[in-house]
Amino acid sequence: MEKALFAGGCFWCMIEPFDSQPGIETVISGYAGGHVENPTYEQVKSQTTGHTEVVQITFDPEMMSFEKLVSIYWEVTDPTDASGQFMDRGDSYRPVIYYYSDEQREIAEKSKAQLAASEIYKEPIVVTIEKAPTFYRAEDEHQDFHKKNQARYQQEKEERAEWAAKNL
């Protein structure tokens, strides 16, 4: 099993697109980076800790490649917005592909270059690719949000789609 770590806005909306894929063992909400050990949701939400909201994915590379995970990531983020994602604004929502190995870094960089060359987006691709820092698991109420809070998750998903339709 391998791990992947992605920041792409609110972690509530980042779980389901990965959780439903074959070869995925777990998708855990959490926080990465920053200067506070074991931060809480309230601390990270305050935009004062330097952390990003992330999902840590444990996957079987024989069933799901890191390259495929990165392609899913591009589908669920706005790679042109360094100030947050959709209606989630601030540094804790900035888009980042974190890597655990040189191979993951190379795959992410190649994929980012291909996306930029495709000219799908008018603006530059601003997602950073950074070495994976310490991962801190988020509180239990933030795990499997799309399953535990289906109505709220659906509302978040719809609001995100509406925002994207108006602003992208």
PDB file of C-alpha atoms in Angstrom:
ATOM      1  CA  MET A   1       0.000   0.000   0.000  1.00  0.00           C
ATOM      2  CA  GLU A   2       1.060   3.576  -0.703  1.00  0.00           C
ATOM      3  CA  LYS A   3      -0.116   6.947   0.490  1.00  0.00           C
ATOM      4  CA  ALA A   4      -1.095  10.108  -1.385  1.00  0.00           C
ATOM      5  CA  LEU A   5      -1.797  13.526   0.141  1.00  0.00           C
ATOM      6  CA  PHE A   6      -3.870  16.224  -1.563  1.00  0.00           C
ATOM      7  CA  ALA A   7      -5.100  19.677  -0.541  1.00  0.00           C
ATOM      8  CA  GLY A   8      -7.929  21.019  -2.660  1.00  0.00           C
ATOM      9  CA  GLY A   9     -10.186  23.179  -0.556  1.00  0.00           C
ATOM     10  CA  CYS A  10     -12.506  21.916   2.131  1.00  0.00           C
ATOM     11  CA  PHE A  11     -11.650  18.301   2.908  1.00  0.00           C
ATOM     12  CA  TRP A  12     -15.370  17.485   3.156  1.00  0.00           C
ATOM     13  CA  CYS A  13     -15.622  17.749  -0.640  1.00  0.00           C
ATOM     14  CA  MET A  14     -12.350  15.945  -1.326  1.00  0.00           C
ATOM     15  CA  ILE A  15     -13.228  12.593   0.249  1.00  0.00           C
ATOM     16  CA  GLU A  16     -16.003  11.175  -1.922  1.00  0.00           C
ATOM     17  CA  PRO A  17     -14.316  11.484  -5.346  1.00  0.00           C
ATOM     18  CA  PHE A  18     -11.461   9.293  -4.122  1.00  0.00           C
ATOM     19  CA  ASP A  19     -13.333   7.096  -1.630  1.00  0.00           C
ATOM     20  CA  SER A  20     -15.450   5.525  -4.364  1.00  0.00           C
ATOM     21  CA  GLN A  21     -12.500   4.373  -6.504  1.00  0.00           C
ATOM     22  CA  PRO A  22     -11.209   0.779  -6.754  1.00  0.00           C
ATOM     23  CA  GLY A  23      -7.959   0.121  -4.925  1.00  0.00           C
ATOM     24  CA  ILE A  24      -8.562   2.791  -2.283  1.00  0.00           C
ATOM     25  CA  GLU A  25      -8.233   1.447   1.250  1.00  0.00           C
ATOM     26  CA  THR A  26      -8.844   4.679   3.202  1.00  0.00           C
ATOM     27  CA  VAL A  27      -9.388   8.396   2.668  1.00  0.00           C
ATOM     28  CA  ILE A  28      -8.732  10.341   5.857  1.00  0.00           C
ATOM     29  CA  SER A  29      -9.423  14.032   6.430  1.00  0.00           C
ATOM     30  CA  GLY A  30      -6.662  15.971   8.107  1.00  0.00           C
ATOM     31  CA  TYR A  31      -4.216  18.830   8.144  1.00  0.00           C
ATOM     32  CA  ALA A  32      -0.701  19.183   6.731  1.00  0.00           C
ATOM     33  CA  GLY A  33       2.087  21.699   7.007  1.00  0.00           C
ATOM     34  CA  GLY A  34       1.893  24.595   9.382  1.00  0.00           C
ATOM     35  CA  HIS A  35       3.658  25.352  12.614  1.00  0.00           C
ATOM     36  CA  VAL A  36       1.278  23.969  15.257  1.00  0.00           C
ATOM     37  CA  GLU A  37       1.499  20.326  16.321  1.00  0.00           C
ATOM     38  CA  ASN A  38      -1.801  18.424  16.396  1.00  0.00           C
ATOM     39  CA  PRO A  39      -3.927  21.370  15.256  1.00  0.00           C
ATOM     40  CA  THR A  40      -7.689  21.424  15.722  1.00  0.00           C
ATOM     41  CA  TYR A  41     -10.256  22.258  13.075  1.00  0.00           C
ATOM     42  CA  GLU A  42     -10.948  25.589  14.790  1.00  0.00           C
ATOM     43  CA  GLN A  43      -7.239  26.466  14.771  1.00  0.00           C
ATOM     44  CA  VAL A  44      -6.805  25.597  11.095  1.00  0.00           C
ATOM     45  CA  LYS A  45     -10.054  27.369  10.160  1.00  0.00           C
ATOM     46  CA  SER A  46      -8.690  30.546  11.802  1.00  0.00           C
ATOM     47  CA  GLN A  47      -6.034  30.694   9.026  1.00  0.00           C
ATOM     48  CA  THR A  48      -3.268  31.253  11.604  1.00  0.00           C
ATOM     49  CA  THR A  49      -1.504  27.871  11.711  1.00  0.00           C
ATOM     50  CA  GLY A  50      -0.229  27.598   8.129  1.00  0.00           C
ATOM     51  CA  HIS A  51      -1.889  24.194   7.632  1.00  0.00           C
ATOM     52  CA  THR A  52      -3.916  23.095   4.632  1.00  0.00           C
ATOM     53  CA  GLU A  53      -6.976  20.896   4.865  1.00  0.00           C
ATOM     54  CA  VAL A  54      -5.993  17.641   3.180  1.00  0.00           C
ATOM     55  CA  VAL A  55      -7.068  14.116   2.419  1.00  0.00           C
ATOM     56  CA  GLN A  56      -4.594  11.307   2.958  1.00  0.00           C
ATOM     57  CA  ILE A  57      -5.319   8.361   0.695  1.00  0.00           C
ATOM     58  CA  THR A  58      -4.020   4.846   1.293  1.00  0.00           C
ATOM     59  CA  PHE A  59      -4.155   2.930  -1.975  1.00  0.00           C
ATOM     60  CA  ASP A  60      -3.041  -0.255  -3.672  1.00  0.00           C
ATOM     61  CA  PRO A  61      -0.783   0.880  -6.548  1.00  0.00           C
ATOM     62  CA  GLU A  62      -1.536  -2.315  -8.469  1.00  0.00           C
ATOM     63  CA  MET A  63      -5.234  -1.381  -8.611  1.00  0.00           C
ATOM     64  CA  MET A  64      -5.019   2.430  -8.567  1.00  0.00           C
ATOM     65  CA  SER A  65      -2.001   4.327  -9.809  1.00  0.00           C
ATOM     66  CA  PHE A  66      -0.792   7.606  -8.322  1.00  0.00           C
ATOM     67  CA  GLU A  67      -1.094   9.017 -11.839  1.00  0.00           C
ATOM     68  CA  LYS A  68      -4.838   8.198 -11.844  1.00  0.00           C
ATOM     69  CA  LEU A  69      -5.235   9.781  -8.392  1.00  0.00           C
ATOM     70  CA  VAL A  70      -3.633  12.975  -9.718  1.00  0.00           C
ATOM     71  CA  SER A  71      -5.997  12.991 -12.713  1.00  0.00           C
ATOM     72  CA  ILE A  72      -8.969  12.712 -10.319  1.00  0.00           C
ATOM     73  CA  TYR A  73      -7.483  15.562  -8.290  1.00  0.00           C
ATOM     74  CA  TRP A  74      -7.474  17.841 -11.369  1.00  0.00           C
ATOM     75  CA  GLU A  75     -11.174  17.068 -11.878  1.00  0.00           C
ATOM     76  CA  VAL A  76     -12.228  18.126  -8.360  1.00  0.00           C
ATOM     77  CA  THR A  77     -10.153  21.302  -7.923  1.00  0.00           C
ATOM     78  CA  ASP A  78      -9.702  24.651  -9.577  1.00  0.00           C
ATOM     79  CA  PRO A  79      -5.980  24.460 -10.356  1.00  0.00           C
ATOM     80  CA  THR A  80      -5.822  28.179 -11.237  1.00  0.00           C
ATOM     81  CA  ASP A  81      -6.760  29.530  -7.795  1.00  0.00           C
ATOM     82  CA  ALA A  82      -3.952  29.777  -5.224  1.00  0.00           C
ATOM     83  CA  SER A  83      -6.166  31.670  -2.737  1.00  0.00           C
ATOM     84  CA  GLY A  84      -8.525  28.818  -1.960  1.00  0.00           C
ATOM     85  CA  GLN A  85     -10.988  26.614  -3.747  1.00  0.00           C
ATOM     86  CA  PHE A  86     -14.377  27.665  -4.996  1.00  0.00           C
ATOM     87  CA  MET A  87     -16.186  29.429  -2.142  1.00  0.00           C
ATOM     88  CA  ASP A  88     -13.594  28.249   0.412  1.00  0.00           C
ATOM     89  CA  ARG A  89     -11.124  31.110   0.709  1.00  0.00           C
ATOM     90  CA  GLY A  90      -7.808  31.375   2.518  1.00  0.00           C
ATOM     91  CA  ASP A  91      -4.453  29.682   2.820  1.00  0.00           C
ATOM     92  CA  SER A  92      -5.834  26.563   4.527  1.00  0.00           C
ATOM     93  CA  TYR A  93      -7.805  25.861   1.338  1.00  0.00           C
ATOM     94  CA  ARG A  94      -4.961  26.381  -1.164  1.00  0.00           C
ATOM     95  CA  PRO A  95      -4.415  23.582  -3.694  1.00  0.00           C
ATOM     96  CA  VAL A  96      -1.353  21.403  -3.164  1.00  0.00           C
ATOM     97  CA  ILE A  97      -0.223  18.006  -4.371  1.00  0.00           C
ATOM     98  CA  TYR A  98       2.062  16.661  -1.674  1.00  0.00           C
ATOM     99  CA  TYR A  99       4.443  13.858  -2.593  1.00  0.00           C
ATOM    100  CA  TYR A 100       5.914  11.020  -0.526  1.00  0.00           C
ATOM    101  CA  SER A 101       8.530   9.918  -3.060  1.00  0.00           C
ATOM    102  CA  ASP A 102      10.541  11.215  -5.994  1.00  0.00           C
ATOM    103  CA  GLU A 103       8.372   9.072  -8.261  1.00  0.00           C
ATOM    104  CA  GLN A 104       5.201  10.784  -6.993  1.00  0.00           C
ATOM    105  CA  ARG A 105       6.843  14.199  -7.455  1.00  0.00           C
ATOM    106  CA  GLU A 106       7.799  13.372 -11.046  1.00  0.00           C
ATOM    107  CA  ILE A 107       4.307  12.082 -11.858  1.00  0.00           C
ATOM    108  CA  ALA A 108       2.686  15.197 -10.350  1.00  0.00           C
ATOM    109  CA  GLU A 109       5.037  17.580 -12.185  1.00  0.00           C
ATOM    110  CA  LYS A 110       4.527  15.802 -15.513  1.00  0.00           C
ATOM    111  CA  SER A 111       0.749  15.806 -15.057  1.00  0.00           C
ATOM    112  CA  LYS A 112       0.751  19.510 -14.127  1.00  0.00           C
ATOM    113  CA  ALA A 113       2.837  20.335 -17.207  1.00  0.00           C
ATOM    114  CA  GLN A 114       0.463  18.349 -19.427  1.00  0.00           C
ATOM    115  CA  LEU A 115      -2.542  20.152 -17.943  1.00  0.00           C
ATOM    116  CA  ALA A 116      -0.888  23.531 -18.526  1.00  0.00           C
ATOM    117  CA  ALA A 117       0.010  22.597 -22.115  1.00  0.00           C
ATOM    118  CA  SER A 118      -3.566  21.521 -22.801  1.00  0.00           C
ATOM    119  CA  GLU A 119      -4.689  25.152 -22.452  1.00  0.00           C
ATOM    120  CA  ILE A 120      -7.999  24.005 -20.931  1.00  0.00           C
ATOM    121  CA  TYR A 121      -7.671  26.893 -18.483  1.00  0.00           C
ATOM    122  CA  LYS A 122      -7.135  30.533 -19.472  1.00  0.00           C
ATOM    123  CA  GLU A 123      -5.202  31.224 -16.264  1.00  0.00           C
ATOM    124  CA  PRO A 124      -1.923  29.545 -15.229  1.00  0.00           C
ATOM    125  CA  ILE A 125      -1.933  26.324 -13.211  1.00  0.00           C
ATOM    126  CA  VAL A 126      -0.891  27.419  -9.704  1.00  0.00           C
ATOM    127  CA  VAL A 127      -1.137  24.162  -7.746  1.00  0.00           C
ATOM    128  CA  THR A 128       2.100  23.680  -5.857  1.00  0.00           C
ATOM    129  CA  ILE A 129       3.862  20.336  -5.618  1.00  0.00           C
ATOM    130  CA  GLU A 130       5.517  19.963  -2.232  1.00  0.00           C
ATOM    131  CA  LYS A 131       7.199  17.279  -0.134  1.00  0.00           C
ATOM    132  CA  ALA A 132       4.632  15.753   2.210  1.00  0.00           C
ATOM    133  CA  PRO A 133       4.874  17.269   5.684  1.00  0.00           C
ATOM    134  CA  THR A 134       3.544  15.704   8.862  1.00  0.00           C
ATOM    135  CA  PHE A 135      -0.081  14.642   8.474  1.00  0.00           C
ATOM    136  CA  TYR A 136      -2.463  15.271  11.364  1.00  0.00           C
ATOM    137  CA  ARG A 137      -5.749  13.389  11.372  1.00  0.00           C
ATOM    138  CA  ALA A 138      -8.803  15.648  11.702  1.00  0.00           C
ATOM    139  CA  GLU A 139     -11.365  15.123  14.429  1.00  0.00           C
ATOM    140  CA  ASP A 140     -13.830  12.229  14.044  1.00  0.00           C
ATOM    141  CA  GLU A 141     -16.729  14.483  13.013  1.00  0.00           C
ATOM    142  CA  HIS A 142     -14.767  15.410   9.867  1.00  0.00           C
ATOM    143  CA  GLN A 143     -14.186  11.798   8.781  1.00  0.00           C
ATOM    144  CA  ASP A 144     -16.515  10.343   6.119  1.00  0.00           C
ATOM    145  CA  PHE A 145     -18.488  13.589   6.113  1.00  0.00           C
ATOM    146  CA  HIS A 146     -20.249  12.674   2.859  1.00  0.00           C
ATOM    147  CA  LYS A 147     -21.661   9.544   4.514  1.00  0.00           C
ATOM    148  CA  LYS A 148     -22.467  10.911   7.965  1.00  0.00           C
ATOM    149  CA  ASN A 149     -23.988  14.209   6.801  1.00  0.00           C
ATOM    150  CA  GLN A 150     -25.448  13.392   3.396  1.00  0.00           C
ATOM    151  CA  ALA A 151     -27.808  16.373   3.198  1.00  0.00           C
ATOM    152  CA  ARG A 152     -25.128  18.865   4.253  1.00  0.00           C
ATOM    153  CA  TYR A 153     -22.600  17.269   1.904  1.00  0.00           C
ATOM    154  CA  GLN A 154     -25.051  17.502  -0.994  1.00  0.00           C
ATOM    155  CA  GLN A 155     -25.663  21.162  -0.160  1.00  0.00           C
ATOM    156  CA  GLU A 156     -21.894  21.844  -0.083  1.00  0.00           C
ATOM    157  CA  LYS A 157     -21.469  20.040  -3.400  1.00  0.00           C
ATOM    158  CA  GLU A 158     -24.292  22.023  -5.029  1.00  0.00           C
ATOM    159  CA  GLU A 159     -22.988  25.341  -3.682  1.00  0.00           C
ATOM    160  CA  ARG A 160     -19.517  24.498  -4.978  1.00  0.00           C
ATOM    161  CA  ALA A 161     -20.932  23.673  -8.435  1.00  0.00           C
ATOM    162  CA  GLU A 162     -22.994  26.887  -8.498  1.00  0.00           C
ATOM    163  CA  TRP A 163     -19.973  28.944  -7.487  1.00  0.00           C
ATOM    164  CA  ALA A 164     -17.834  27.280 -10.148  1.00  0.00           C
ATOM    165  CA  ALA A 165     -20.464  27.872 -12.840  1.00  0.00           C
ATOM    166  CA  LYS A 166     -20.567  31.591 -12.016  1.00  0.00           C
ATOM    167  CA  ASN A 167     -16.862  32.160 -11.478  1.00  0.00           C
ATOM    168  CA  LEU A 168     -14.877  29.825 -13.716  1.00  0.00           C
TER     169      LEU A 168
END
